[in-house]
Each structure stands twice: as structure tokens, then as C-alpha cells.
Coordinates of C-alpha atoms in Angstrom, one line a residue:
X1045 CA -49.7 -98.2 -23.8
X1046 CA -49.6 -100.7 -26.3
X1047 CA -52.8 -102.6 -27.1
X1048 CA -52.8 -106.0 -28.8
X1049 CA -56.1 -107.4 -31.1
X1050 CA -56.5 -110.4 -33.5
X1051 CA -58.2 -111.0 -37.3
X1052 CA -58.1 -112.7 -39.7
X1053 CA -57.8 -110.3 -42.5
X1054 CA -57.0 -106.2 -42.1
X1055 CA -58.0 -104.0 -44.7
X1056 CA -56.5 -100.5 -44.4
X1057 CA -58.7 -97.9 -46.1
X1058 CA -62.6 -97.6 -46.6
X1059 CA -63.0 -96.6 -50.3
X1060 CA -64.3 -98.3 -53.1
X1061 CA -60.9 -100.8 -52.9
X1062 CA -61.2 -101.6 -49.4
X1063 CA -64.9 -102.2 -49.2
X1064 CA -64.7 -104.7 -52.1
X1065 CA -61.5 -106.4 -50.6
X1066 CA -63.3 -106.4 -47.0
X1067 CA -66.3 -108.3 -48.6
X1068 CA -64.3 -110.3 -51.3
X1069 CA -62.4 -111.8 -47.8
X1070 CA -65.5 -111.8 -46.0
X1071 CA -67.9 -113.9 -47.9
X1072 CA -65.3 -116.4 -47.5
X1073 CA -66.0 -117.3 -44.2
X1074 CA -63.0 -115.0 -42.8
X1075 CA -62.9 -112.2 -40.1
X1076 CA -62.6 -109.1 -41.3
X1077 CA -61.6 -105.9 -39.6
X1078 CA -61.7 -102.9 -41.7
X1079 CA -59.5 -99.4 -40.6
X1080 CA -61.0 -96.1 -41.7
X1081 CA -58.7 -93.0 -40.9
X1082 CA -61.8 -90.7 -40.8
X1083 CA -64.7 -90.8 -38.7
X1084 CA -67.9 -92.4 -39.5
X1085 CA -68.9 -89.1 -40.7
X1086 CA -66.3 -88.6 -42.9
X1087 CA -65.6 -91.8 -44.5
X1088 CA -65.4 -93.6 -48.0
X1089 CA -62.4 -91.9 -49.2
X1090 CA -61.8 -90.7 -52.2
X1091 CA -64.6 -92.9 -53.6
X1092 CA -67.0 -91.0 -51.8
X1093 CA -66.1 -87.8 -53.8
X1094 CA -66.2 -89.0 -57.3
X1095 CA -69.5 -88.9 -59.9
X1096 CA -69.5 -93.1 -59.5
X1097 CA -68.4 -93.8 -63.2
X1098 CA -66.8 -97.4 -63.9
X1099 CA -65.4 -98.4 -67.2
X1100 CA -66.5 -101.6 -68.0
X1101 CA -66.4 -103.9 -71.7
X1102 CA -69.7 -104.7 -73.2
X1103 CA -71.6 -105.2 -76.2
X1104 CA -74.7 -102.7 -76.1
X1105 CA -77.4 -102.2 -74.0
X1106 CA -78.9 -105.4 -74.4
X1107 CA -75.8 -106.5 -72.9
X1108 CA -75.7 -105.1 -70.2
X1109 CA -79.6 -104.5 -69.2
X1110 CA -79.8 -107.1 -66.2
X1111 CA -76.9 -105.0 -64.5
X1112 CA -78.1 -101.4 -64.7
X1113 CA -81.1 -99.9 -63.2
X1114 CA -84.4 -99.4 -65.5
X1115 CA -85.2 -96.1 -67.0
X1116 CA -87.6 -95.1 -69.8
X1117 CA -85.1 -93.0 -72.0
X1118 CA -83.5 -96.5 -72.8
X1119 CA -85.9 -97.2 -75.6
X1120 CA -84.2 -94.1 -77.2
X1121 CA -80.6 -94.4 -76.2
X1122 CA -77.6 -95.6 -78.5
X1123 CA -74.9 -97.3 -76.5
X1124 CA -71.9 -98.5 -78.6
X1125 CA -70.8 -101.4 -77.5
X1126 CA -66.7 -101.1 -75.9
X1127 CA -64.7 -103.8 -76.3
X1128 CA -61.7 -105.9 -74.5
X1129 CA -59.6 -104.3 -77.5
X1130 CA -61.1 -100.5 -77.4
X1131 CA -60.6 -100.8 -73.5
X1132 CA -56.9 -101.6 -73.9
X1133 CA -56.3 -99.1 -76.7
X1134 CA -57.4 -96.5 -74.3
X1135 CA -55.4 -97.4 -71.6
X1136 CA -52.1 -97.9 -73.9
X1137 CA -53.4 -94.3 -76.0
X1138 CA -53.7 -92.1 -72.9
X1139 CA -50.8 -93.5 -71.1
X1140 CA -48.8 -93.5 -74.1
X1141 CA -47.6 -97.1 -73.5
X1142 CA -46.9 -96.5 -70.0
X1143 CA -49.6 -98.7 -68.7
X1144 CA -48.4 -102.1 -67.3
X1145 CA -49.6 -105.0 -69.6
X1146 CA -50.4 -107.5 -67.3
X1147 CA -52.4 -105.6 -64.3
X1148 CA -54.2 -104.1 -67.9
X1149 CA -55.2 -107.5 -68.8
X1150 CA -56.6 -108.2 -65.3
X1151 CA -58.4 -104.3 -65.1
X1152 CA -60.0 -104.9 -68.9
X1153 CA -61.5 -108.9 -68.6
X1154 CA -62.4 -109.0 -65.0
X1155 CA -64.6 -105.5 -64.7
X1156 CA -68.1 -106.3 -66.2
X1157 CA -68.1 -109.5 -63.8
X1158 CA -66.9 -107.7 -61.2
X1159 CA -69.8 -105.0 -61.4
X1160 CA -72.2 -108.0 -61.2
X1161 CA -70.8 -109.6 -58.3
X1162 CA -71.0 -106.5 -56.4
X1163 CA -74.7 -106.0 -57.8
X1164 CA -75.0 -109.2 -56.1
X1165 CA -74.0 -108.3 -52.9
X1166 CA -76.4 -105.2 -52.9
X1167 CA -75.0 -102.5 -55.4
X1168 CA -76.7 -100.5 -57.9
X1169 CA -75.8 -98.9 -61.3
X1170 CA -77.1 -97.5 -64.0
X1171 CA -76.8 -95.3 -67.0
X1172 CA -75.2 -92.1 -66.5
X1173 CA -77.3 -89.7 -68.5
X1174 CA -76.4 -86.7 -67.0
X1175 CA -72.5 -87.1 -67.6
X1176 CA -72.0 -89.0 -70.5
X1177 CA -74.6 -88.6 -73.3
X1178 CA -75.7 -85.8 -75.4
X1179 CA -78.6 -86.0 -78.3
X1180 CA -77.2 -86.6 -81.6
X1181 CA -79.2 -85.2 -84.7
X1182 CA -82.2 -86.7 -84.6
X1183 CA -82.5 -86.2 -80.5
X1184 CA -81.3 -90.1 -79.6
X1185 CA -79.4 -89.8 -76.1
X1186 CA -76.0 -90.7 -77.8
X1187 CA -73.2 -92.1 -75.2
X1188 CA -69.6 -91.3 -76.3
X1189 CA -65.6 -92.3 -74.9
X1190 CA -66.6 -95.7 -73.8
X1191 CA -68.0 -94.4 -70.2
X1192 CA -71.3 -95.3 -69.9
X1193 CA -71.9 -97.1 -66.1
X1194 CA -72.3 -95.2 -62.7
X1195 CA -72.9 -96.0 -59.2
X1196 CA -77.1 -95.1 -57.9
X1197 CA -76.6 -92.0 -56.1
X1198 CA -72.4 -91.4 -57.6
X1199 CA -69.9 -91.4 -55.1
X1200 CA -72.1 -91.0 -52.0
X1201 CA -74.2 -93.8 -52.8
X1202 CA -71.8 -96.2 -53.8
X1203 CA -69.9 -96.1 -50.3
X1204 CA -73.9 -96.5 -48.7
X1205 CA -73.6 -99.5 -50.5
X1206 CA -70.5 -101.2 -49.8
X1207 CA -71.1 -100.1 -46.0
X1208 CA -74.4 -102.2 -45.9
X1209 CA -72.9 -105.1 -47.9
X1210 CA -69.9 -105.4 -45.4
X1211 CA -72.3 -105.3 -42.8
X1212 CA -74.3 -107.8 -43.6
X1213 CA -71.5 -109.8 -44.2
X1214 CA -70.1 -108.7 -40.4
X1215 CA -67.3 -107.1 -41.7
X1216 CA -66.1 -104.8 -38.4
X1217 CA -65.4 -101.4 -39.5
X1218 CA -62.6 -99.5 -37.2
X1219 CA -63.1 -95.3 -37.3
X1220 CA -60.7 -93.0 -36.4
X1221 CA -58.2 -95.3 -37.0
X1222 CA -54.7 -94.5 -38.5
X1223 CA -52.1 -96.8 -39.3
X1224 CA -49.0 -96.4 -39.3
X1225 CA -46.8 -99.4 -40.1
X1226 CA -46.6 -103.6 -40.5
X1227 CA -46.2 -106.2 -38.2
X1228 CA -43.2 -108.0 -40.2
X1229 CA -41.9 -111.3 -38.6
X1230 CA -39.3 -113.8 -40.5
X1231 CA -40.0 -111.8 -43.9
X1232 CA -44.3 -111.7 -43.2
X1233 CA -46.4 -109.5 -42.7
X1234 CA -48.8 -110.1 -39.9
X1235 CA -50.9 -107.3 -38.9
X1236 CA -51.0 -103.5 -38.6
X1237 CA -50.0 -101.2 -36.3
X1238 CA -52.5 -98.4 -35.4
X1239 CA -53.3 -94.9 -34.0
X1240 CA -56.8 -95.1 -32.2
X1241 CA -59.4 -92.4 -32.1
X1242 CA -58.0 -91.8 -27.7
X1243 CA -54.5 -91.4 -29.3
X1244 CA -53.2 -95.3 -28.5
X1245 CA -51.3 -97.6 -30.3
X1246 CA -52.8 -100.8 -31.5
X1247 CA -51.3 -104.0 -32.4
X1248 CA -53.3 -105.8 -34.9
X1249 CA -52.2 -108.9 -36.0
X1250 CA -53.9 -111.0 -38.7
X1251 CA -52.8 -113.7 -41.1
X1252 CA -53.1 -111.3 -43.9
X1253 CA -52.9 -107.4 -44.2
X1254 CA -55.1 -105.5 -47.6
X1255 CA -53.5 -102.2 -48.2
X1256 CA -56.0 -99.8 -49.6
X1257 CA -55.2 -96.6 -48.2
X1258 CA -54.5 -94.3 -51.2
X1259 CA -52.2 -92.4 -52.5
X1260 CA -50.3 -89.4 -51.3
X1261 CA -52.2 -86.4 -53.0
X1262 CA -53.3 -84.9 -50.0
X1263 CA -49.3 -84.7 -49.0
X1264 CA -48.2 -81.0 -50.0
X1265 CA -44.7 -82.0 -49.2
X1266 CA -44.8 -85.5 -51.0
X1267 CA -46.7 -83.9 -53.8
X1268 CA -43.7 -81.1 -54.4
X1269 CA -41.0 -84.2 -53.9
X1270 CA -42.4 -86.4 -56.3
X1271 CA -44.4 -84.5 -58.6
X1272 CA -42.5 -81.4 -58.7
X1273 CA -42.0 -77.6 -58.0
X1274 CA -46.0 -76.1 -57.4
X1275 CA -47.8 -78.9 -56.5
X1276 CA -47.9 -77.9 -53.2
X1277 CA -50.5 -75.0 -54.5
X1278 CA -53.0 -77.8 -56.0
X1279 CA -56.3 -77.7 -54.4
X1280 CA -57.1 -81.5 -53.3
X1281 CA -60.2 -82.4 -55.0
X1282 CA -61.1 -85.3 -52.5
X1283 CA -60.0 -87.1 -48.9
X1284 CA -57.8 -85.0 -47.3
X1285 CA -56.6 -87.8 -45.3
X1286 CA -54.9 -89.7 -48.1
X1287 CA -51.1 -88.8 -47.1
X1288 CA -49.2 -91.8 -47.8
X1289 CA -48.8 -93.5 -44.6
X1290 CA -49.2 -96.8 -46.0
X1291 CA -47.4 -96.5 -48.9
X1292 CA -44.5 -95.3 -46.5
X1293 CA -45.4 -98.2 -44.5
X1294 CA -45.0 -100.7 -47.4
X1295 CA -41.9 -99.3 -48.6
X1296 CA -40.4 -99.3 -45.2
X1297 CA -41.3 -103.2 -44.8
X1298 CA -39.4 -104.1 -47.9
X1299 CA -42.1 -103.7 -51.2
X1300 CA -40.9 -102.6 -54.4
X1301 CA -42.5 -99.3 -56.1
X1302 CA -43.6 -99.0 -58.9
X1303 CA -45.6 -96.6 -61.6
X1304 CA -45.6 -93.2 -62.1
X1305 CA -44.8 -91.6 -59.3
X1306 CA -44.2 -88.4 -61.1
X1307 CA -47.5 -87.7 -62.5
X1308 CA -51.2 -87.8 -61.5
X1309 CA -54.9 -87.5 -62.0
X1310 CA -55.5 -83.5 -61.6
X1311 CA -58.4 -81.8 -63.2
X1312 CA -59.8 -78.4 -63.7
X1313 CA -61.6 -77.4 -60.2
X1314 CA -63.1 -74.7 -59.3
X1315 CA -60.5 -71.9 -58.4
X1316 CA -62.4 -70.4 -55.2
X1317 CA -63.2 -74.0 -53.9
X1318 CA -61.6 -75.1 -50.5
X1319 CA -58.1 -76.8 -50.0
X1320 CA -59.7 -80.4 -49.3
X1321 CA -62.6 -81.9 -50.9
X1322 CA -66.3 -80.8 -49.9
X1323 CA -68.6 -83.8 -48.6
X1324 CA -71.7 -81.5 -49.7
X1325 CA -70.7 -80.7 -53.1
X1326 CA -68.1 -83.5 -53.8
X1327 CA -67.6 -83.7 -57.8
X1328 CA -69.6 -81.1 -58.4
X1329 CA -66.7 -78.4 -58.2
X1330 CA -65.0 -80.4 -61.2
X1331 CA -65.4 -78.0 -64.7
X1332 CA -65.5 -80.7 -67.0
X1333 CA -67.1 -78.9 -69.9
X1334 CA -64.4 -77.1 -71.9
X1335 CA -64.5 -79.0 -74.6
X1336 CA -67.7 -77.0 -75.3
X1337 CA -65.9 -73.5 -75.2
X1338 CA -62.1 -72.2 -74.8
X1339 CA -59.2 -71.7 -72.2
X1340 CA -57.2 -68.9 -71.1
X1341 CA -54.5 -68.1 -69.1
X1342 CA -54.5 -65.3 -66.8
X1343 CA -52.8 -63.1 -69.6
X1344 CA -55.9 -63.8 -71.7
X1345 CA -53.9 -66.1 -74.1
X1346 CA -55.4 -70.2 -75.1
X1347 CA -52.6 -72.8 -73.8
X1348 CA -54.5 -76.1 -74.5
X1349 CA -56.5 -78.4 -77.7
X1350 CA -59.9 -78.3 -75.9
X1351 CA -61.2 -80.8 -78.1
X1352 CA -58.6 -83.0 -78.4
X1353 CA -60.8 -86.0 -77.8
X1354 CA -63.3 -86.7 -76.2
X1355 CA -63.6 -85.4 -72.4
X1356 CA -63.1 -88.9 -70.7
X1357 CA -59.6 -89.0 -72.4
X1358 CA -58.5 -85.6 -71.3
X1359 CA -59.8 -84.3 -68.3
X1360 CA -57.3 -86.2 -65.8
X1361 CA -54.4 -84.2 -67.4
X1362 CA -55.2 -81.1 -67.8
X1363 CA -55.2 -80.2 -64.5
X1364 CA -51.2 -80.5 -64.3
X1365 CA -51.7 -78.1 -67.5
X1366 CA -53.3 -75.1 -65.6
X1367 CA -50.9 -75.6 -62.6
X1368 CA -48.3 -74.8 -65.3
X1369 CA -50.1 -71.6 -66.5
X1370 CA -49.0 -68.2 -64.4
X1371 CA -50.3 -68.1 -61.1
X1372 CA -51.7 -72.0 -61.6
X1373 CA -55.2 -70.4 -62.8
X1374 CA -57.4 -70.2 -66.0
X1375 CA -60.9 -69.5 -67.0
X1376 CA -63.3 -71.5 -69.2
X1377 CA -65.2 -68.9 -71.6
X1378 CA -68.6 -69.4 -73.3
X1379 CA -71.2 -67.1 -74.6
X1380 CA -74.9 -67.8 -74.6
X1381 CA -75.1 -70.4 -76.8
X1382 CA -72.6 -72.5 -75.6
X1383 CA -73.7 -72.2 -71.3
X1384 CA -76.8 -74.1 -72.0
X1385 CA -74.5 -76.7 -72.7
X1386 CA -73.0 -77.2 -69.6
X1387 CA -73.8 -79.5 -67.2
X1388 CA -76.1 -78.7 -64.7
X1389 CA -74.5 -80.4 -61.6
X1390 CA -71.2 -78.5 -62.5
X1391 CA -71.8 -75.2 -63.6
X1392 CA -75.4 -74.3 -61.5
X1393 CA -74.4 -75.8 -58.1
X1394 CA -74.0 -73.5 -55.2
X1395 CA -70.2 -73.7 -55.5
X1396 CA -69.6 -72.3 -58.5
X1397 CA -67.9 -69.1 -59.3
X1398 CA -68.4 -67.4 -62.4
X1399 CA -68.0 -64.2 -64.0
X1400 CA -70.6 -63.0 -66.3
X1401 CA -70.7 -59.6 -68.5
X1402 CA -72.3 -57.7 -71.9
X1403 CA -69.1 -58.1 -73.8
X1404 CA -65.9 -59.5 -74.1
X1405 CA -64.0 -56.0 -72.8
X1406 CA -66.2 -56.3 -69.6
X1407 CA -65.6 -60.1 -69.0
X1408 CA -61.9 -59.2 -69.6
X1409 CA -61.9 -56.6 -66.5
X1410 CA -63.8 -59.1 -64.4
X1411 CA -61.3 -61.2 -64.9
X1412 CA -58.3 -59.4 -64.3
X1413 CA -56.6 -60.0 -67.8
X1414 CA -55.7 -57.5 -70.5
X1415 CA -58.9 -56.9 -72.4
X1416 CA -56.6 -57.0 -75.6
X1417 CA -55.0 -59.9 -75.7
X1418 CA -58.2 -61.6 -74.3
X1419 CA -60.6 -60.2 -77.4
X1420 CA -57.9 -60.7 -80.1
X1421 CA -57.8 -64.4 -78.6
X1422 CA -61.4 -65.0 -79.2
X1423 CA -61.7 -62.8 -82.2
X1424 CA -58.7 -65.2 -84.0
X1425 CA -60.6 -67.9 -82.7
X1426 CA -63.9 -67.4 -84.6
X1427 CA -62.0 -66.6 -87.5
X1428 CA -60.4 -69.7 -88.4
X1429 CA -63.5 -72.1 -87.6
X1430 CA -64.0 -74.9 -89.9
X1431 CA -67.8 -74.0 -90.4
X1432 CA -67.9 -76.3 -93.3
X1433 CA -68.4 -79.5 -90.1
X1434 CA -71.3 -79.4 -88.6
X1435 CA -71.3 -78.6 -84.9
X1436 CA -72.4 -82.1 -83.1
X1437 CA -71.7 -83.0 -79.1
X1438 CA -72.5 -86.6 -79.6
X1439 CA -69.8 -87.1 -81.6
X1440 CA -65.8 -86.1 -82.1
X1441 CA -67.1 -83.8 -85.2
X1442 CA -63.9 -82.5 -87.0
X1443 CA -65.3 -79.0 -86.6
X1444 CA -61.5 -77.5 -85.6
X1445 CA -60.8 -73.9 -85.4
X1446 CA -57.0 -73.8 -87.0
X1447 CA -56.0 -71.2 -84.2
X1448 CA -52.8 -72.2 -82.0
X1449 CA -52.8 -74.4 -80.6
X1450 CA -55.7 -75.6 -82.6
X1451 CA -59.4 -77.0 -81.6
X1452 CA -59.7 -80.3 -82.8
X1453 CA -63.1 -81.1 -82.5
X1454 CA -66.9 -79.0 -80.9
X1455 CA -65.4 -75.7 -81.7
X1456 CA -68.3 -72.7 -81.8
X1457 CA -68.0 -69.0 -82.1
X1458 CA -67.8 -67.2 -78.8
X1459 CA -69.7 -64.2 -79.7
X1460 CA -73.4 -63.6 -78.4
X1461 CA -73.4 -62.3 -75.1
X1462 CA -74.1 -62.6 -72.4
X1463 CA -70.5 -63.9 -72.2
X1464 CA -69.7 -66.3 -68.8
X1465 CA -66.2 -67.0 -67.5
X1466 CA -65.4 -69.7 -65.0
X1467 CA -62.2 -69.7 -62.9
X1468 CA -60.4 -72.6 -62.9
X1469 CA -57.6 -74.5 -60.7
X1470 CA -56.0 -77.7 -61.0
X1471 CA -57.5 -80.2 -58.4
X1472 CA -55.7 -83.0 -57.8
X1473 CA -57.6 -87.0 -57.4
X1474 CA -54.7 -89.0 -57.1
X1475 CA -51.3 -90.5 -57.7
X1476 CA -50.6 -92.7 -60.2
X1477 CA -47.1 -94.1 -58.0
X1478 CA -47.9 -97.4 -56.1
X1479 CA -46.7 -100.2 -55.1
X1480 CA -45.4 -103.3 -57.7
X1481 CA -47.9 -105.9 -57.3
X1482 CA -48.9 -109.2 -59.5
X1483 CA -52.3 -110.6 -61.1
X1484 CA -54.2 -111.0 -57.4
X1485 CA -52.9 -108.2 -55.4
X1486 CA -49.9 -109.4 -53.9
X1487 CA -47.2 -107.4 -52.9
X1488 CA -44.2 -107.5 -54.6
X1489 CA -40.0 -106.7 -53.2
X1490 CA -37.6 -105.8 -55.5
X1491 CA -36.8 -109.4 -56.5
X1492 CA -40.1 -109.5 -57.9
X1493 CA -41.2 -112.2 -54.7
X1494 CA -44.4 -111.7 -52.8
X1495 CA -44.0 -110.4 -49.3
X1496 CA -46.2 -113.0 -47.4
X1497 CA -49.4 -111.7 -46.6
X1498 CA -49.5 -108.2 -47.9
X1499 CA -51.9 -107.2 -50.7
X1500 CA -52.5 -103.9 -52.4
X1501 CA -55.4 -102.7 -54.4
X1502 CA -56.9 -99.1 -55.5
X1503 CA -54.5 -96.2 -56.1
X1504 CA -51.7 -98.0 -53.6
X1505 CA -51.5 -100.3 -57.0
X1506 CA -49.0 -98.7 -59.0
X1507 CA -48.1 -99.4 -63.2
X1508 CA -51.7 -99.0 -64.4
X1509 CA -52.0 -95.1 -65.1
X1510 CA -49.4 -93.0 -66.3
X1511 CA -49.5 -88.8 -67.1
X1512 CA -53.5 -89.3 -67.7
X1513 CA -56.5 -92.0 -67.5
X1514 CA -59.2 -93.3 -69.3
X1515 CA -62.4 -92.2 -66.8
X1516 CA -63.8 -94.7 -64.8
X1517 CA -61.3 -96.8 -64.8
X1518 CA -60.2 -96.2 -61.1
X1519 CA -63.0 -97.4 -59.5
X1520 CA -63.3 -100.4 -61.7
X1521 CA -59.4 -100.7 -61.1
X1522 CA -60.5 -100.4 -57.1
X1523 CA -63.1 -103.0 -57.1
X1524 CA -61.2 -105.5 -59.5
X1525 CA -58.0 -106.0 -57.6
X1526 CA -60.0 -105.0 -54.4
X1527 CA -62.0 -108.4 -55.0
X1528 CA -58.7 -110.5 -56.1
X1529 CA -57.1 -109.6 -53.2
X1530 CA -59.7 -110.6 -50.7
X1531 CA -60.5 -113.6 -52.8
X1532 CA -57.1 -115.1 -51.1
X1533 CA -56.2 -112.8 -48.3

């Protein structure tokens, strides 16, 4: 049996993107019903699984002080200001050019107003401390790679907090609720059809439809199609409900795609952590501090420039670099001088797996590689440090190690035990392949004209990302075209 319902406005997907397209629509007077796939218990996406980082412009901290929560180690931080210009050098640098110019434009000037509407609809941010500062030489907290601004409580808070504002703004939230294709009628869209939680179909009809359902990471067959031979054996860092129904949906109904659809945002993840994303742990199975110490293959041997740049610039790709490697696993190694280092929410929660040993022979054996190759790795390593640079954190410091393929910047001897080793998988966020969309959202066909009354924001947006990322710039990507698309949905 069939059922039939009415709307205004449909958002697909309860993530960052939907949420702000839900209350964009619905402060506007307009009925909103939003479909989550998951139930109430398992929602918010893959927003709900991330640390809450958006990359935003600004010119300091004075700048921005009315928008982020207060805390006393202000008075002794350093936050250099990042500009319209340094936000769209990043997103051309990383993507090597790849990045569409005009959804940039929109993504770089609309984000620091777009953070303070949604602060004034109940949101909270502040400096993230824990993730993207280190003391620089005379103990300032010093923040680096234009990443400053999180969500209060990361992920998990930030989806509390675009629940309550939709609620107060009596946005109707659907769980369990899966859909599977448009209403189209004389070239429009008008509605969604649905899978409910008993197993029927639902007819939904509205005057417009908001696609924010995701990408198709969570697709092992879709993943192997477009991304290649492998991917299938990536570990899915978030939602394990984001399988590109819509975007099949959309394409089926006429939009044009557009992006990357051959690359993504992968990461190094734990290697023991589950197929699907963990609600307790969330980000904390990302093993984002490598810069700090080296990487090996399974054969013992270094394959990547760990301090390339700085970590926000390189984290989203070097995932796809381990799934390369034999058996799609690595190891970060560090010695006691470097573990300190790392951050606390990665490296001490309960889900991390690490091996730990005397000496370099004995790590080698835990790990399964030839102690040989390992030790002369390390040992060619140490040799060829620039020890004339001093070693500093806060800063890309020049102190390389001219090994192959070199260390660029943060390189330190591996050589007091006790001697830690932390296996490593790639773990896969999201794909970068979307749909073609313009300025507000709107979905585009071939010919480059809208489809009336389909809209597109979060990762569904395709063009902006290409092989890697700038961090933080999906969420603010989610809540910028999120908000334009319910501004005229």
C-alpha cells in the first residue's frame, strides 16, 4: 500500500546540511518535514561523527570573540587571522585547481555569517584547543592551518543543536525513513518517495524537495565502481547509511553530475576499529598525529612526506595512500619523546590499538615486519635530520630529514624507548562526486538548467573538493549551501 502526505518543503538527510536547510526553510514561515534514514538513536549523519571543525575567514580573535564561547587561555592565545584570499588558496592548493570557482566563492564569503546565524538560532562554538594549537616557544597556545572554530561538544553536540533549533522552529523530523526516488511531473520535482520504518511506501509531495543525503562511501560496490579496485576493504569512518540512494535518485530524475567522483576524503583510522563508524568513540579512532613521527608499510619501509604541510592540508588524502600500501595497512612509530605529543582523545581513548616495546627489534616482531628493513628505516632516518632547525609544533619549521621520500617539516629522532607503534587503516568520510548545482543550491541537468524544485547541499554538492580538502571546510560547505537552499526552497 501506497501512502500519500503533503509539505511544503522535504529535506532528505539529518546532518549538518539538512538541519541548516530544514531551519533556513523553516524560519520562513514554511512547513518543513525532515527524513532521517536512521533512527532517533542513530541519527545526524556523518556530522554526528566528526571533531565539529568549520573553516571560516577572519581577522583575529578580536574578530571573532562575540561568536565563540569564552575561555581563560584566550588572553594567551595567538590566532592569525585567515583571509577570503588564504581560504581560496587552500582550496585551489589542495585540490590542485580542481575546485569549482564559483561554489568556492560562495563556500569562502558566506561561512563566518553563516556560523553567526546559526549561533543565532541556538549553536555554540568555540576555540578548538585540543586539536588545533600547540605552544610555540615562549608557551603562547599558537593556532596553525587556518582551522581554528569547532562545534561545543564536536560532532555530537552540534547535531543536539540543530535538533533543538528545528524544533523550536517545528520542523517535523521523519525516522526510519528511507527514500528512494522523486516525484517528477512536467520536468518538476514535487516530493519524495519513501520507505517507512513498517516497511511502506510513502508519497510525499511538497513544492520543493532539499537533497542532503550524502555521498556513497558507505557503498562497498559503488566505492570499487567509482573509486577503484580496493576500496571495497576501506573501513567507513562514519554513517553507515550513506549509500547513494539519492544521488541515484537525482541522477535517475534527470541532474547532471558533477566533481570528483573518483576520489575522496579517507584518513588514517585505526586498523582494528569496526567496519562502520562508532557512536561512542566517533572521531576519536582518526590517527591524525603523524606528522609528529614516521610511517611504514607493512614491509617496514616509509611511503609518505609526513610533514608535508601542515595536518589540516593532508590528512584527507592520505588515507587513499595507505589503502595503496600492501595489505591496505601501516603503522605510525614514535618513541618516548614524541608520544607525549599526541593527542589525547586519539591516541589514549579506549579504541586504540597500539604496540609498544624496549627497542626497535621488539616493536618490529610485534608488528609483523622484518626487523631489518624496519631499523635500517629509522636508523637512515635519524641520520639525515636537519638538526641545524629547531624542532617547533606551532609552526611548519623546516626541520626535514633528507631520507626518501623526505620529511619536510617536525622531523625528530625515533630513538629513546620505550618505542610505540599504532596500526593504521584508511577510513573513508566521504565522496567528493555530487551533483552540479549553482550559487543557491539548485539542481542542475546537463544543459546547465535548474530542475524545478530540487536543491542539493552537503557532500550531494559536487565540484568543491577534489583528491584532498582543506579541514573544516565540509561542515561550513554543509551549513552554507544548507542555508541557501532553504533560504528559497
Amino acid at each position: 500500500m501506497t501512502l500519500e502526505d503533503r509539505t511544503d518543503v522535504v529535506v532528505v538527510g539529518g546532518g549538518n546540511a539538512g538541519f541548516s536547510a530544514a531551519i533556513a526553510a523553516a524560519e520562513r514561515g514554511r512547513r518543513v518535514v525532515l527524513l532521517e534514514k536512521a533512527n532517533r538513536a542513530a541519527r545526524g549523519g556523518n556530522s554526528y561523527y566528526t571533531a565539529g571543525a568549520f573553516r571560516i575567514t577572519h581577522d583575529g580573535l578580536h574578530d571573532i570573540g562575540d561568536l565563540i564561547e569564552p575561555d581563560d587561555r584566550h588572553t594567551a592565545t595567538d590566532l592569525p587571522s585567515y583571509s577570503p584570499s588564504d581560504f581560496q588558496l587552500d582550496m585551489k592548493r589542495v585540490t590542485n585547481g580542481r575546485n569549482d570557482q564559483m561554489l568556492t566563492d560562495v563556500l569562502v564569503g558566506n561561512g563566518t555569517d553563516t556560523l553567526r546565524w546559526l549561533q543565532g538560532h541556538g549553536l555554540r562554538f568555540r576555540l578548538m584547543y585540543e586539536r588545533q594549537a600547540y605552544p610555540d616557544a615562549t608557551g603562547r597556545q599558537r593556532f596553525w592551518g587556518g582551522l581554528a572554530v569547532g562545534s561545543v561538544g564536536g560532532g555530537i553536540g552540534l547535531i543536539e543543536q540543530h535538533a533543538a533549533a528545528a524544533a523550536r522552529l517545528g520542523v517535523e523530523v521523519r525516522y526510519e525513513a528511507a527514500g528512494r526516488s522523486l516525484l517528477i511531473e512536467e520536468d518538476a520535482v514535487h516530493g519524495v518517495v519513501y520507505e517507512d520504518a513498517e516497511g511502506q511506501t510513502v508519497e510525499l509531495r511538497a513544492d520543493s524537495v532539499i537533497l542532503a543525503a550524502g555521498g556513497f562511501e558507505a557503498d562497498a560496490q559503488m566505492r570499487r565502481e567509482y573509486l577503484g579496485e580496493g576500496w571495497e576493504r576501506a573501513k567507513v569512518r562514519g554513517n553507515p547509511l550513506n549509500t547513494g540512494d539519492m544521488l541515484r535518485a537525482a541522477l535517475a530524475a534527470g541532474a547532471a553530475p558533477y566533481g570528483d567522483w573518483n576520489t575522496c576524503h579517507s584518513v588514517a583510522w585505526d586498523a582494528n576499529a569496526p567496519e562502520t563508524g562508532s557512536r561512542t568513540l566517533t572521531n576519536q579512532l582518526t590517527r591524525g598525529g603523524y606528522f609528529l613521527g614516521i610511517v611504514v608499510n607493512v614491509k617496514g619501509e616509509r611511503f609518505i612526506d609526513e610533514g608535508s604541510d601542515y595536518r589540516n592540508f593532508t590528512y584527507a588524502k592520505y588515507g587513499a595512500e595507505i589503502l595503496k600500501q600492501p595489505e591496505g595497512r601501516a603503522f605510525q612509530v614514535y618513541d618516548s619523546t614524541t608520544r607525549p605529543m599526541l593527542r589525547t582523545e586519539e591516541y589514549d581513548s579506549d579504541g586504540a590499538s597500539v604496540h609498544v616495546a624496549d627497542s626497535l627489534e621488539e616493536l618490529a616482531a610485534l608488528m609483523g615486519v622484518d626487523s631489518e628493513t624496519f631499523v635500517n628505516t629509522v636508523q637512515a632516518f635519524n641520520a639525515n635530520i636537519n638538526t641545524e632547525r629547531p624542532f617547533d609544533a606551532s609552526i611548519k619549521d623546516g626541520r626535514s630529514s633528507a631520507v626518501q621520500p623526505p620529511k619536510s617539516n617536525w622531523a625528530v629522532r625515533i630513538a629513546t624507548g620505550p618505542f610505540y607503534a599504532f596500526p593504521v587503516t584508511c577510513g573513508i568520510t566521504f565522496t567528493f562526486g555530487g551533483l552540479r548545482a549553482d550559487d543557491h543550491g539548485r539542481v542542475l541537468k546537463d544543459d546547465g538548467a535548474p530542475i524545478a524544485g530540487l536543491y542539493v547541499c552537503g557532500e550531494m554538492v559536487g565540484g568543491l573538493f577534489s583528491g584532498n580538502y582543506p579541514g573544516g571546510s565540509g561542515l561550513t560547505s554543509g551549513a552554507v549551501f544548507g542555508r541557501r537552499a532553504g533560504s528559497l526552497a
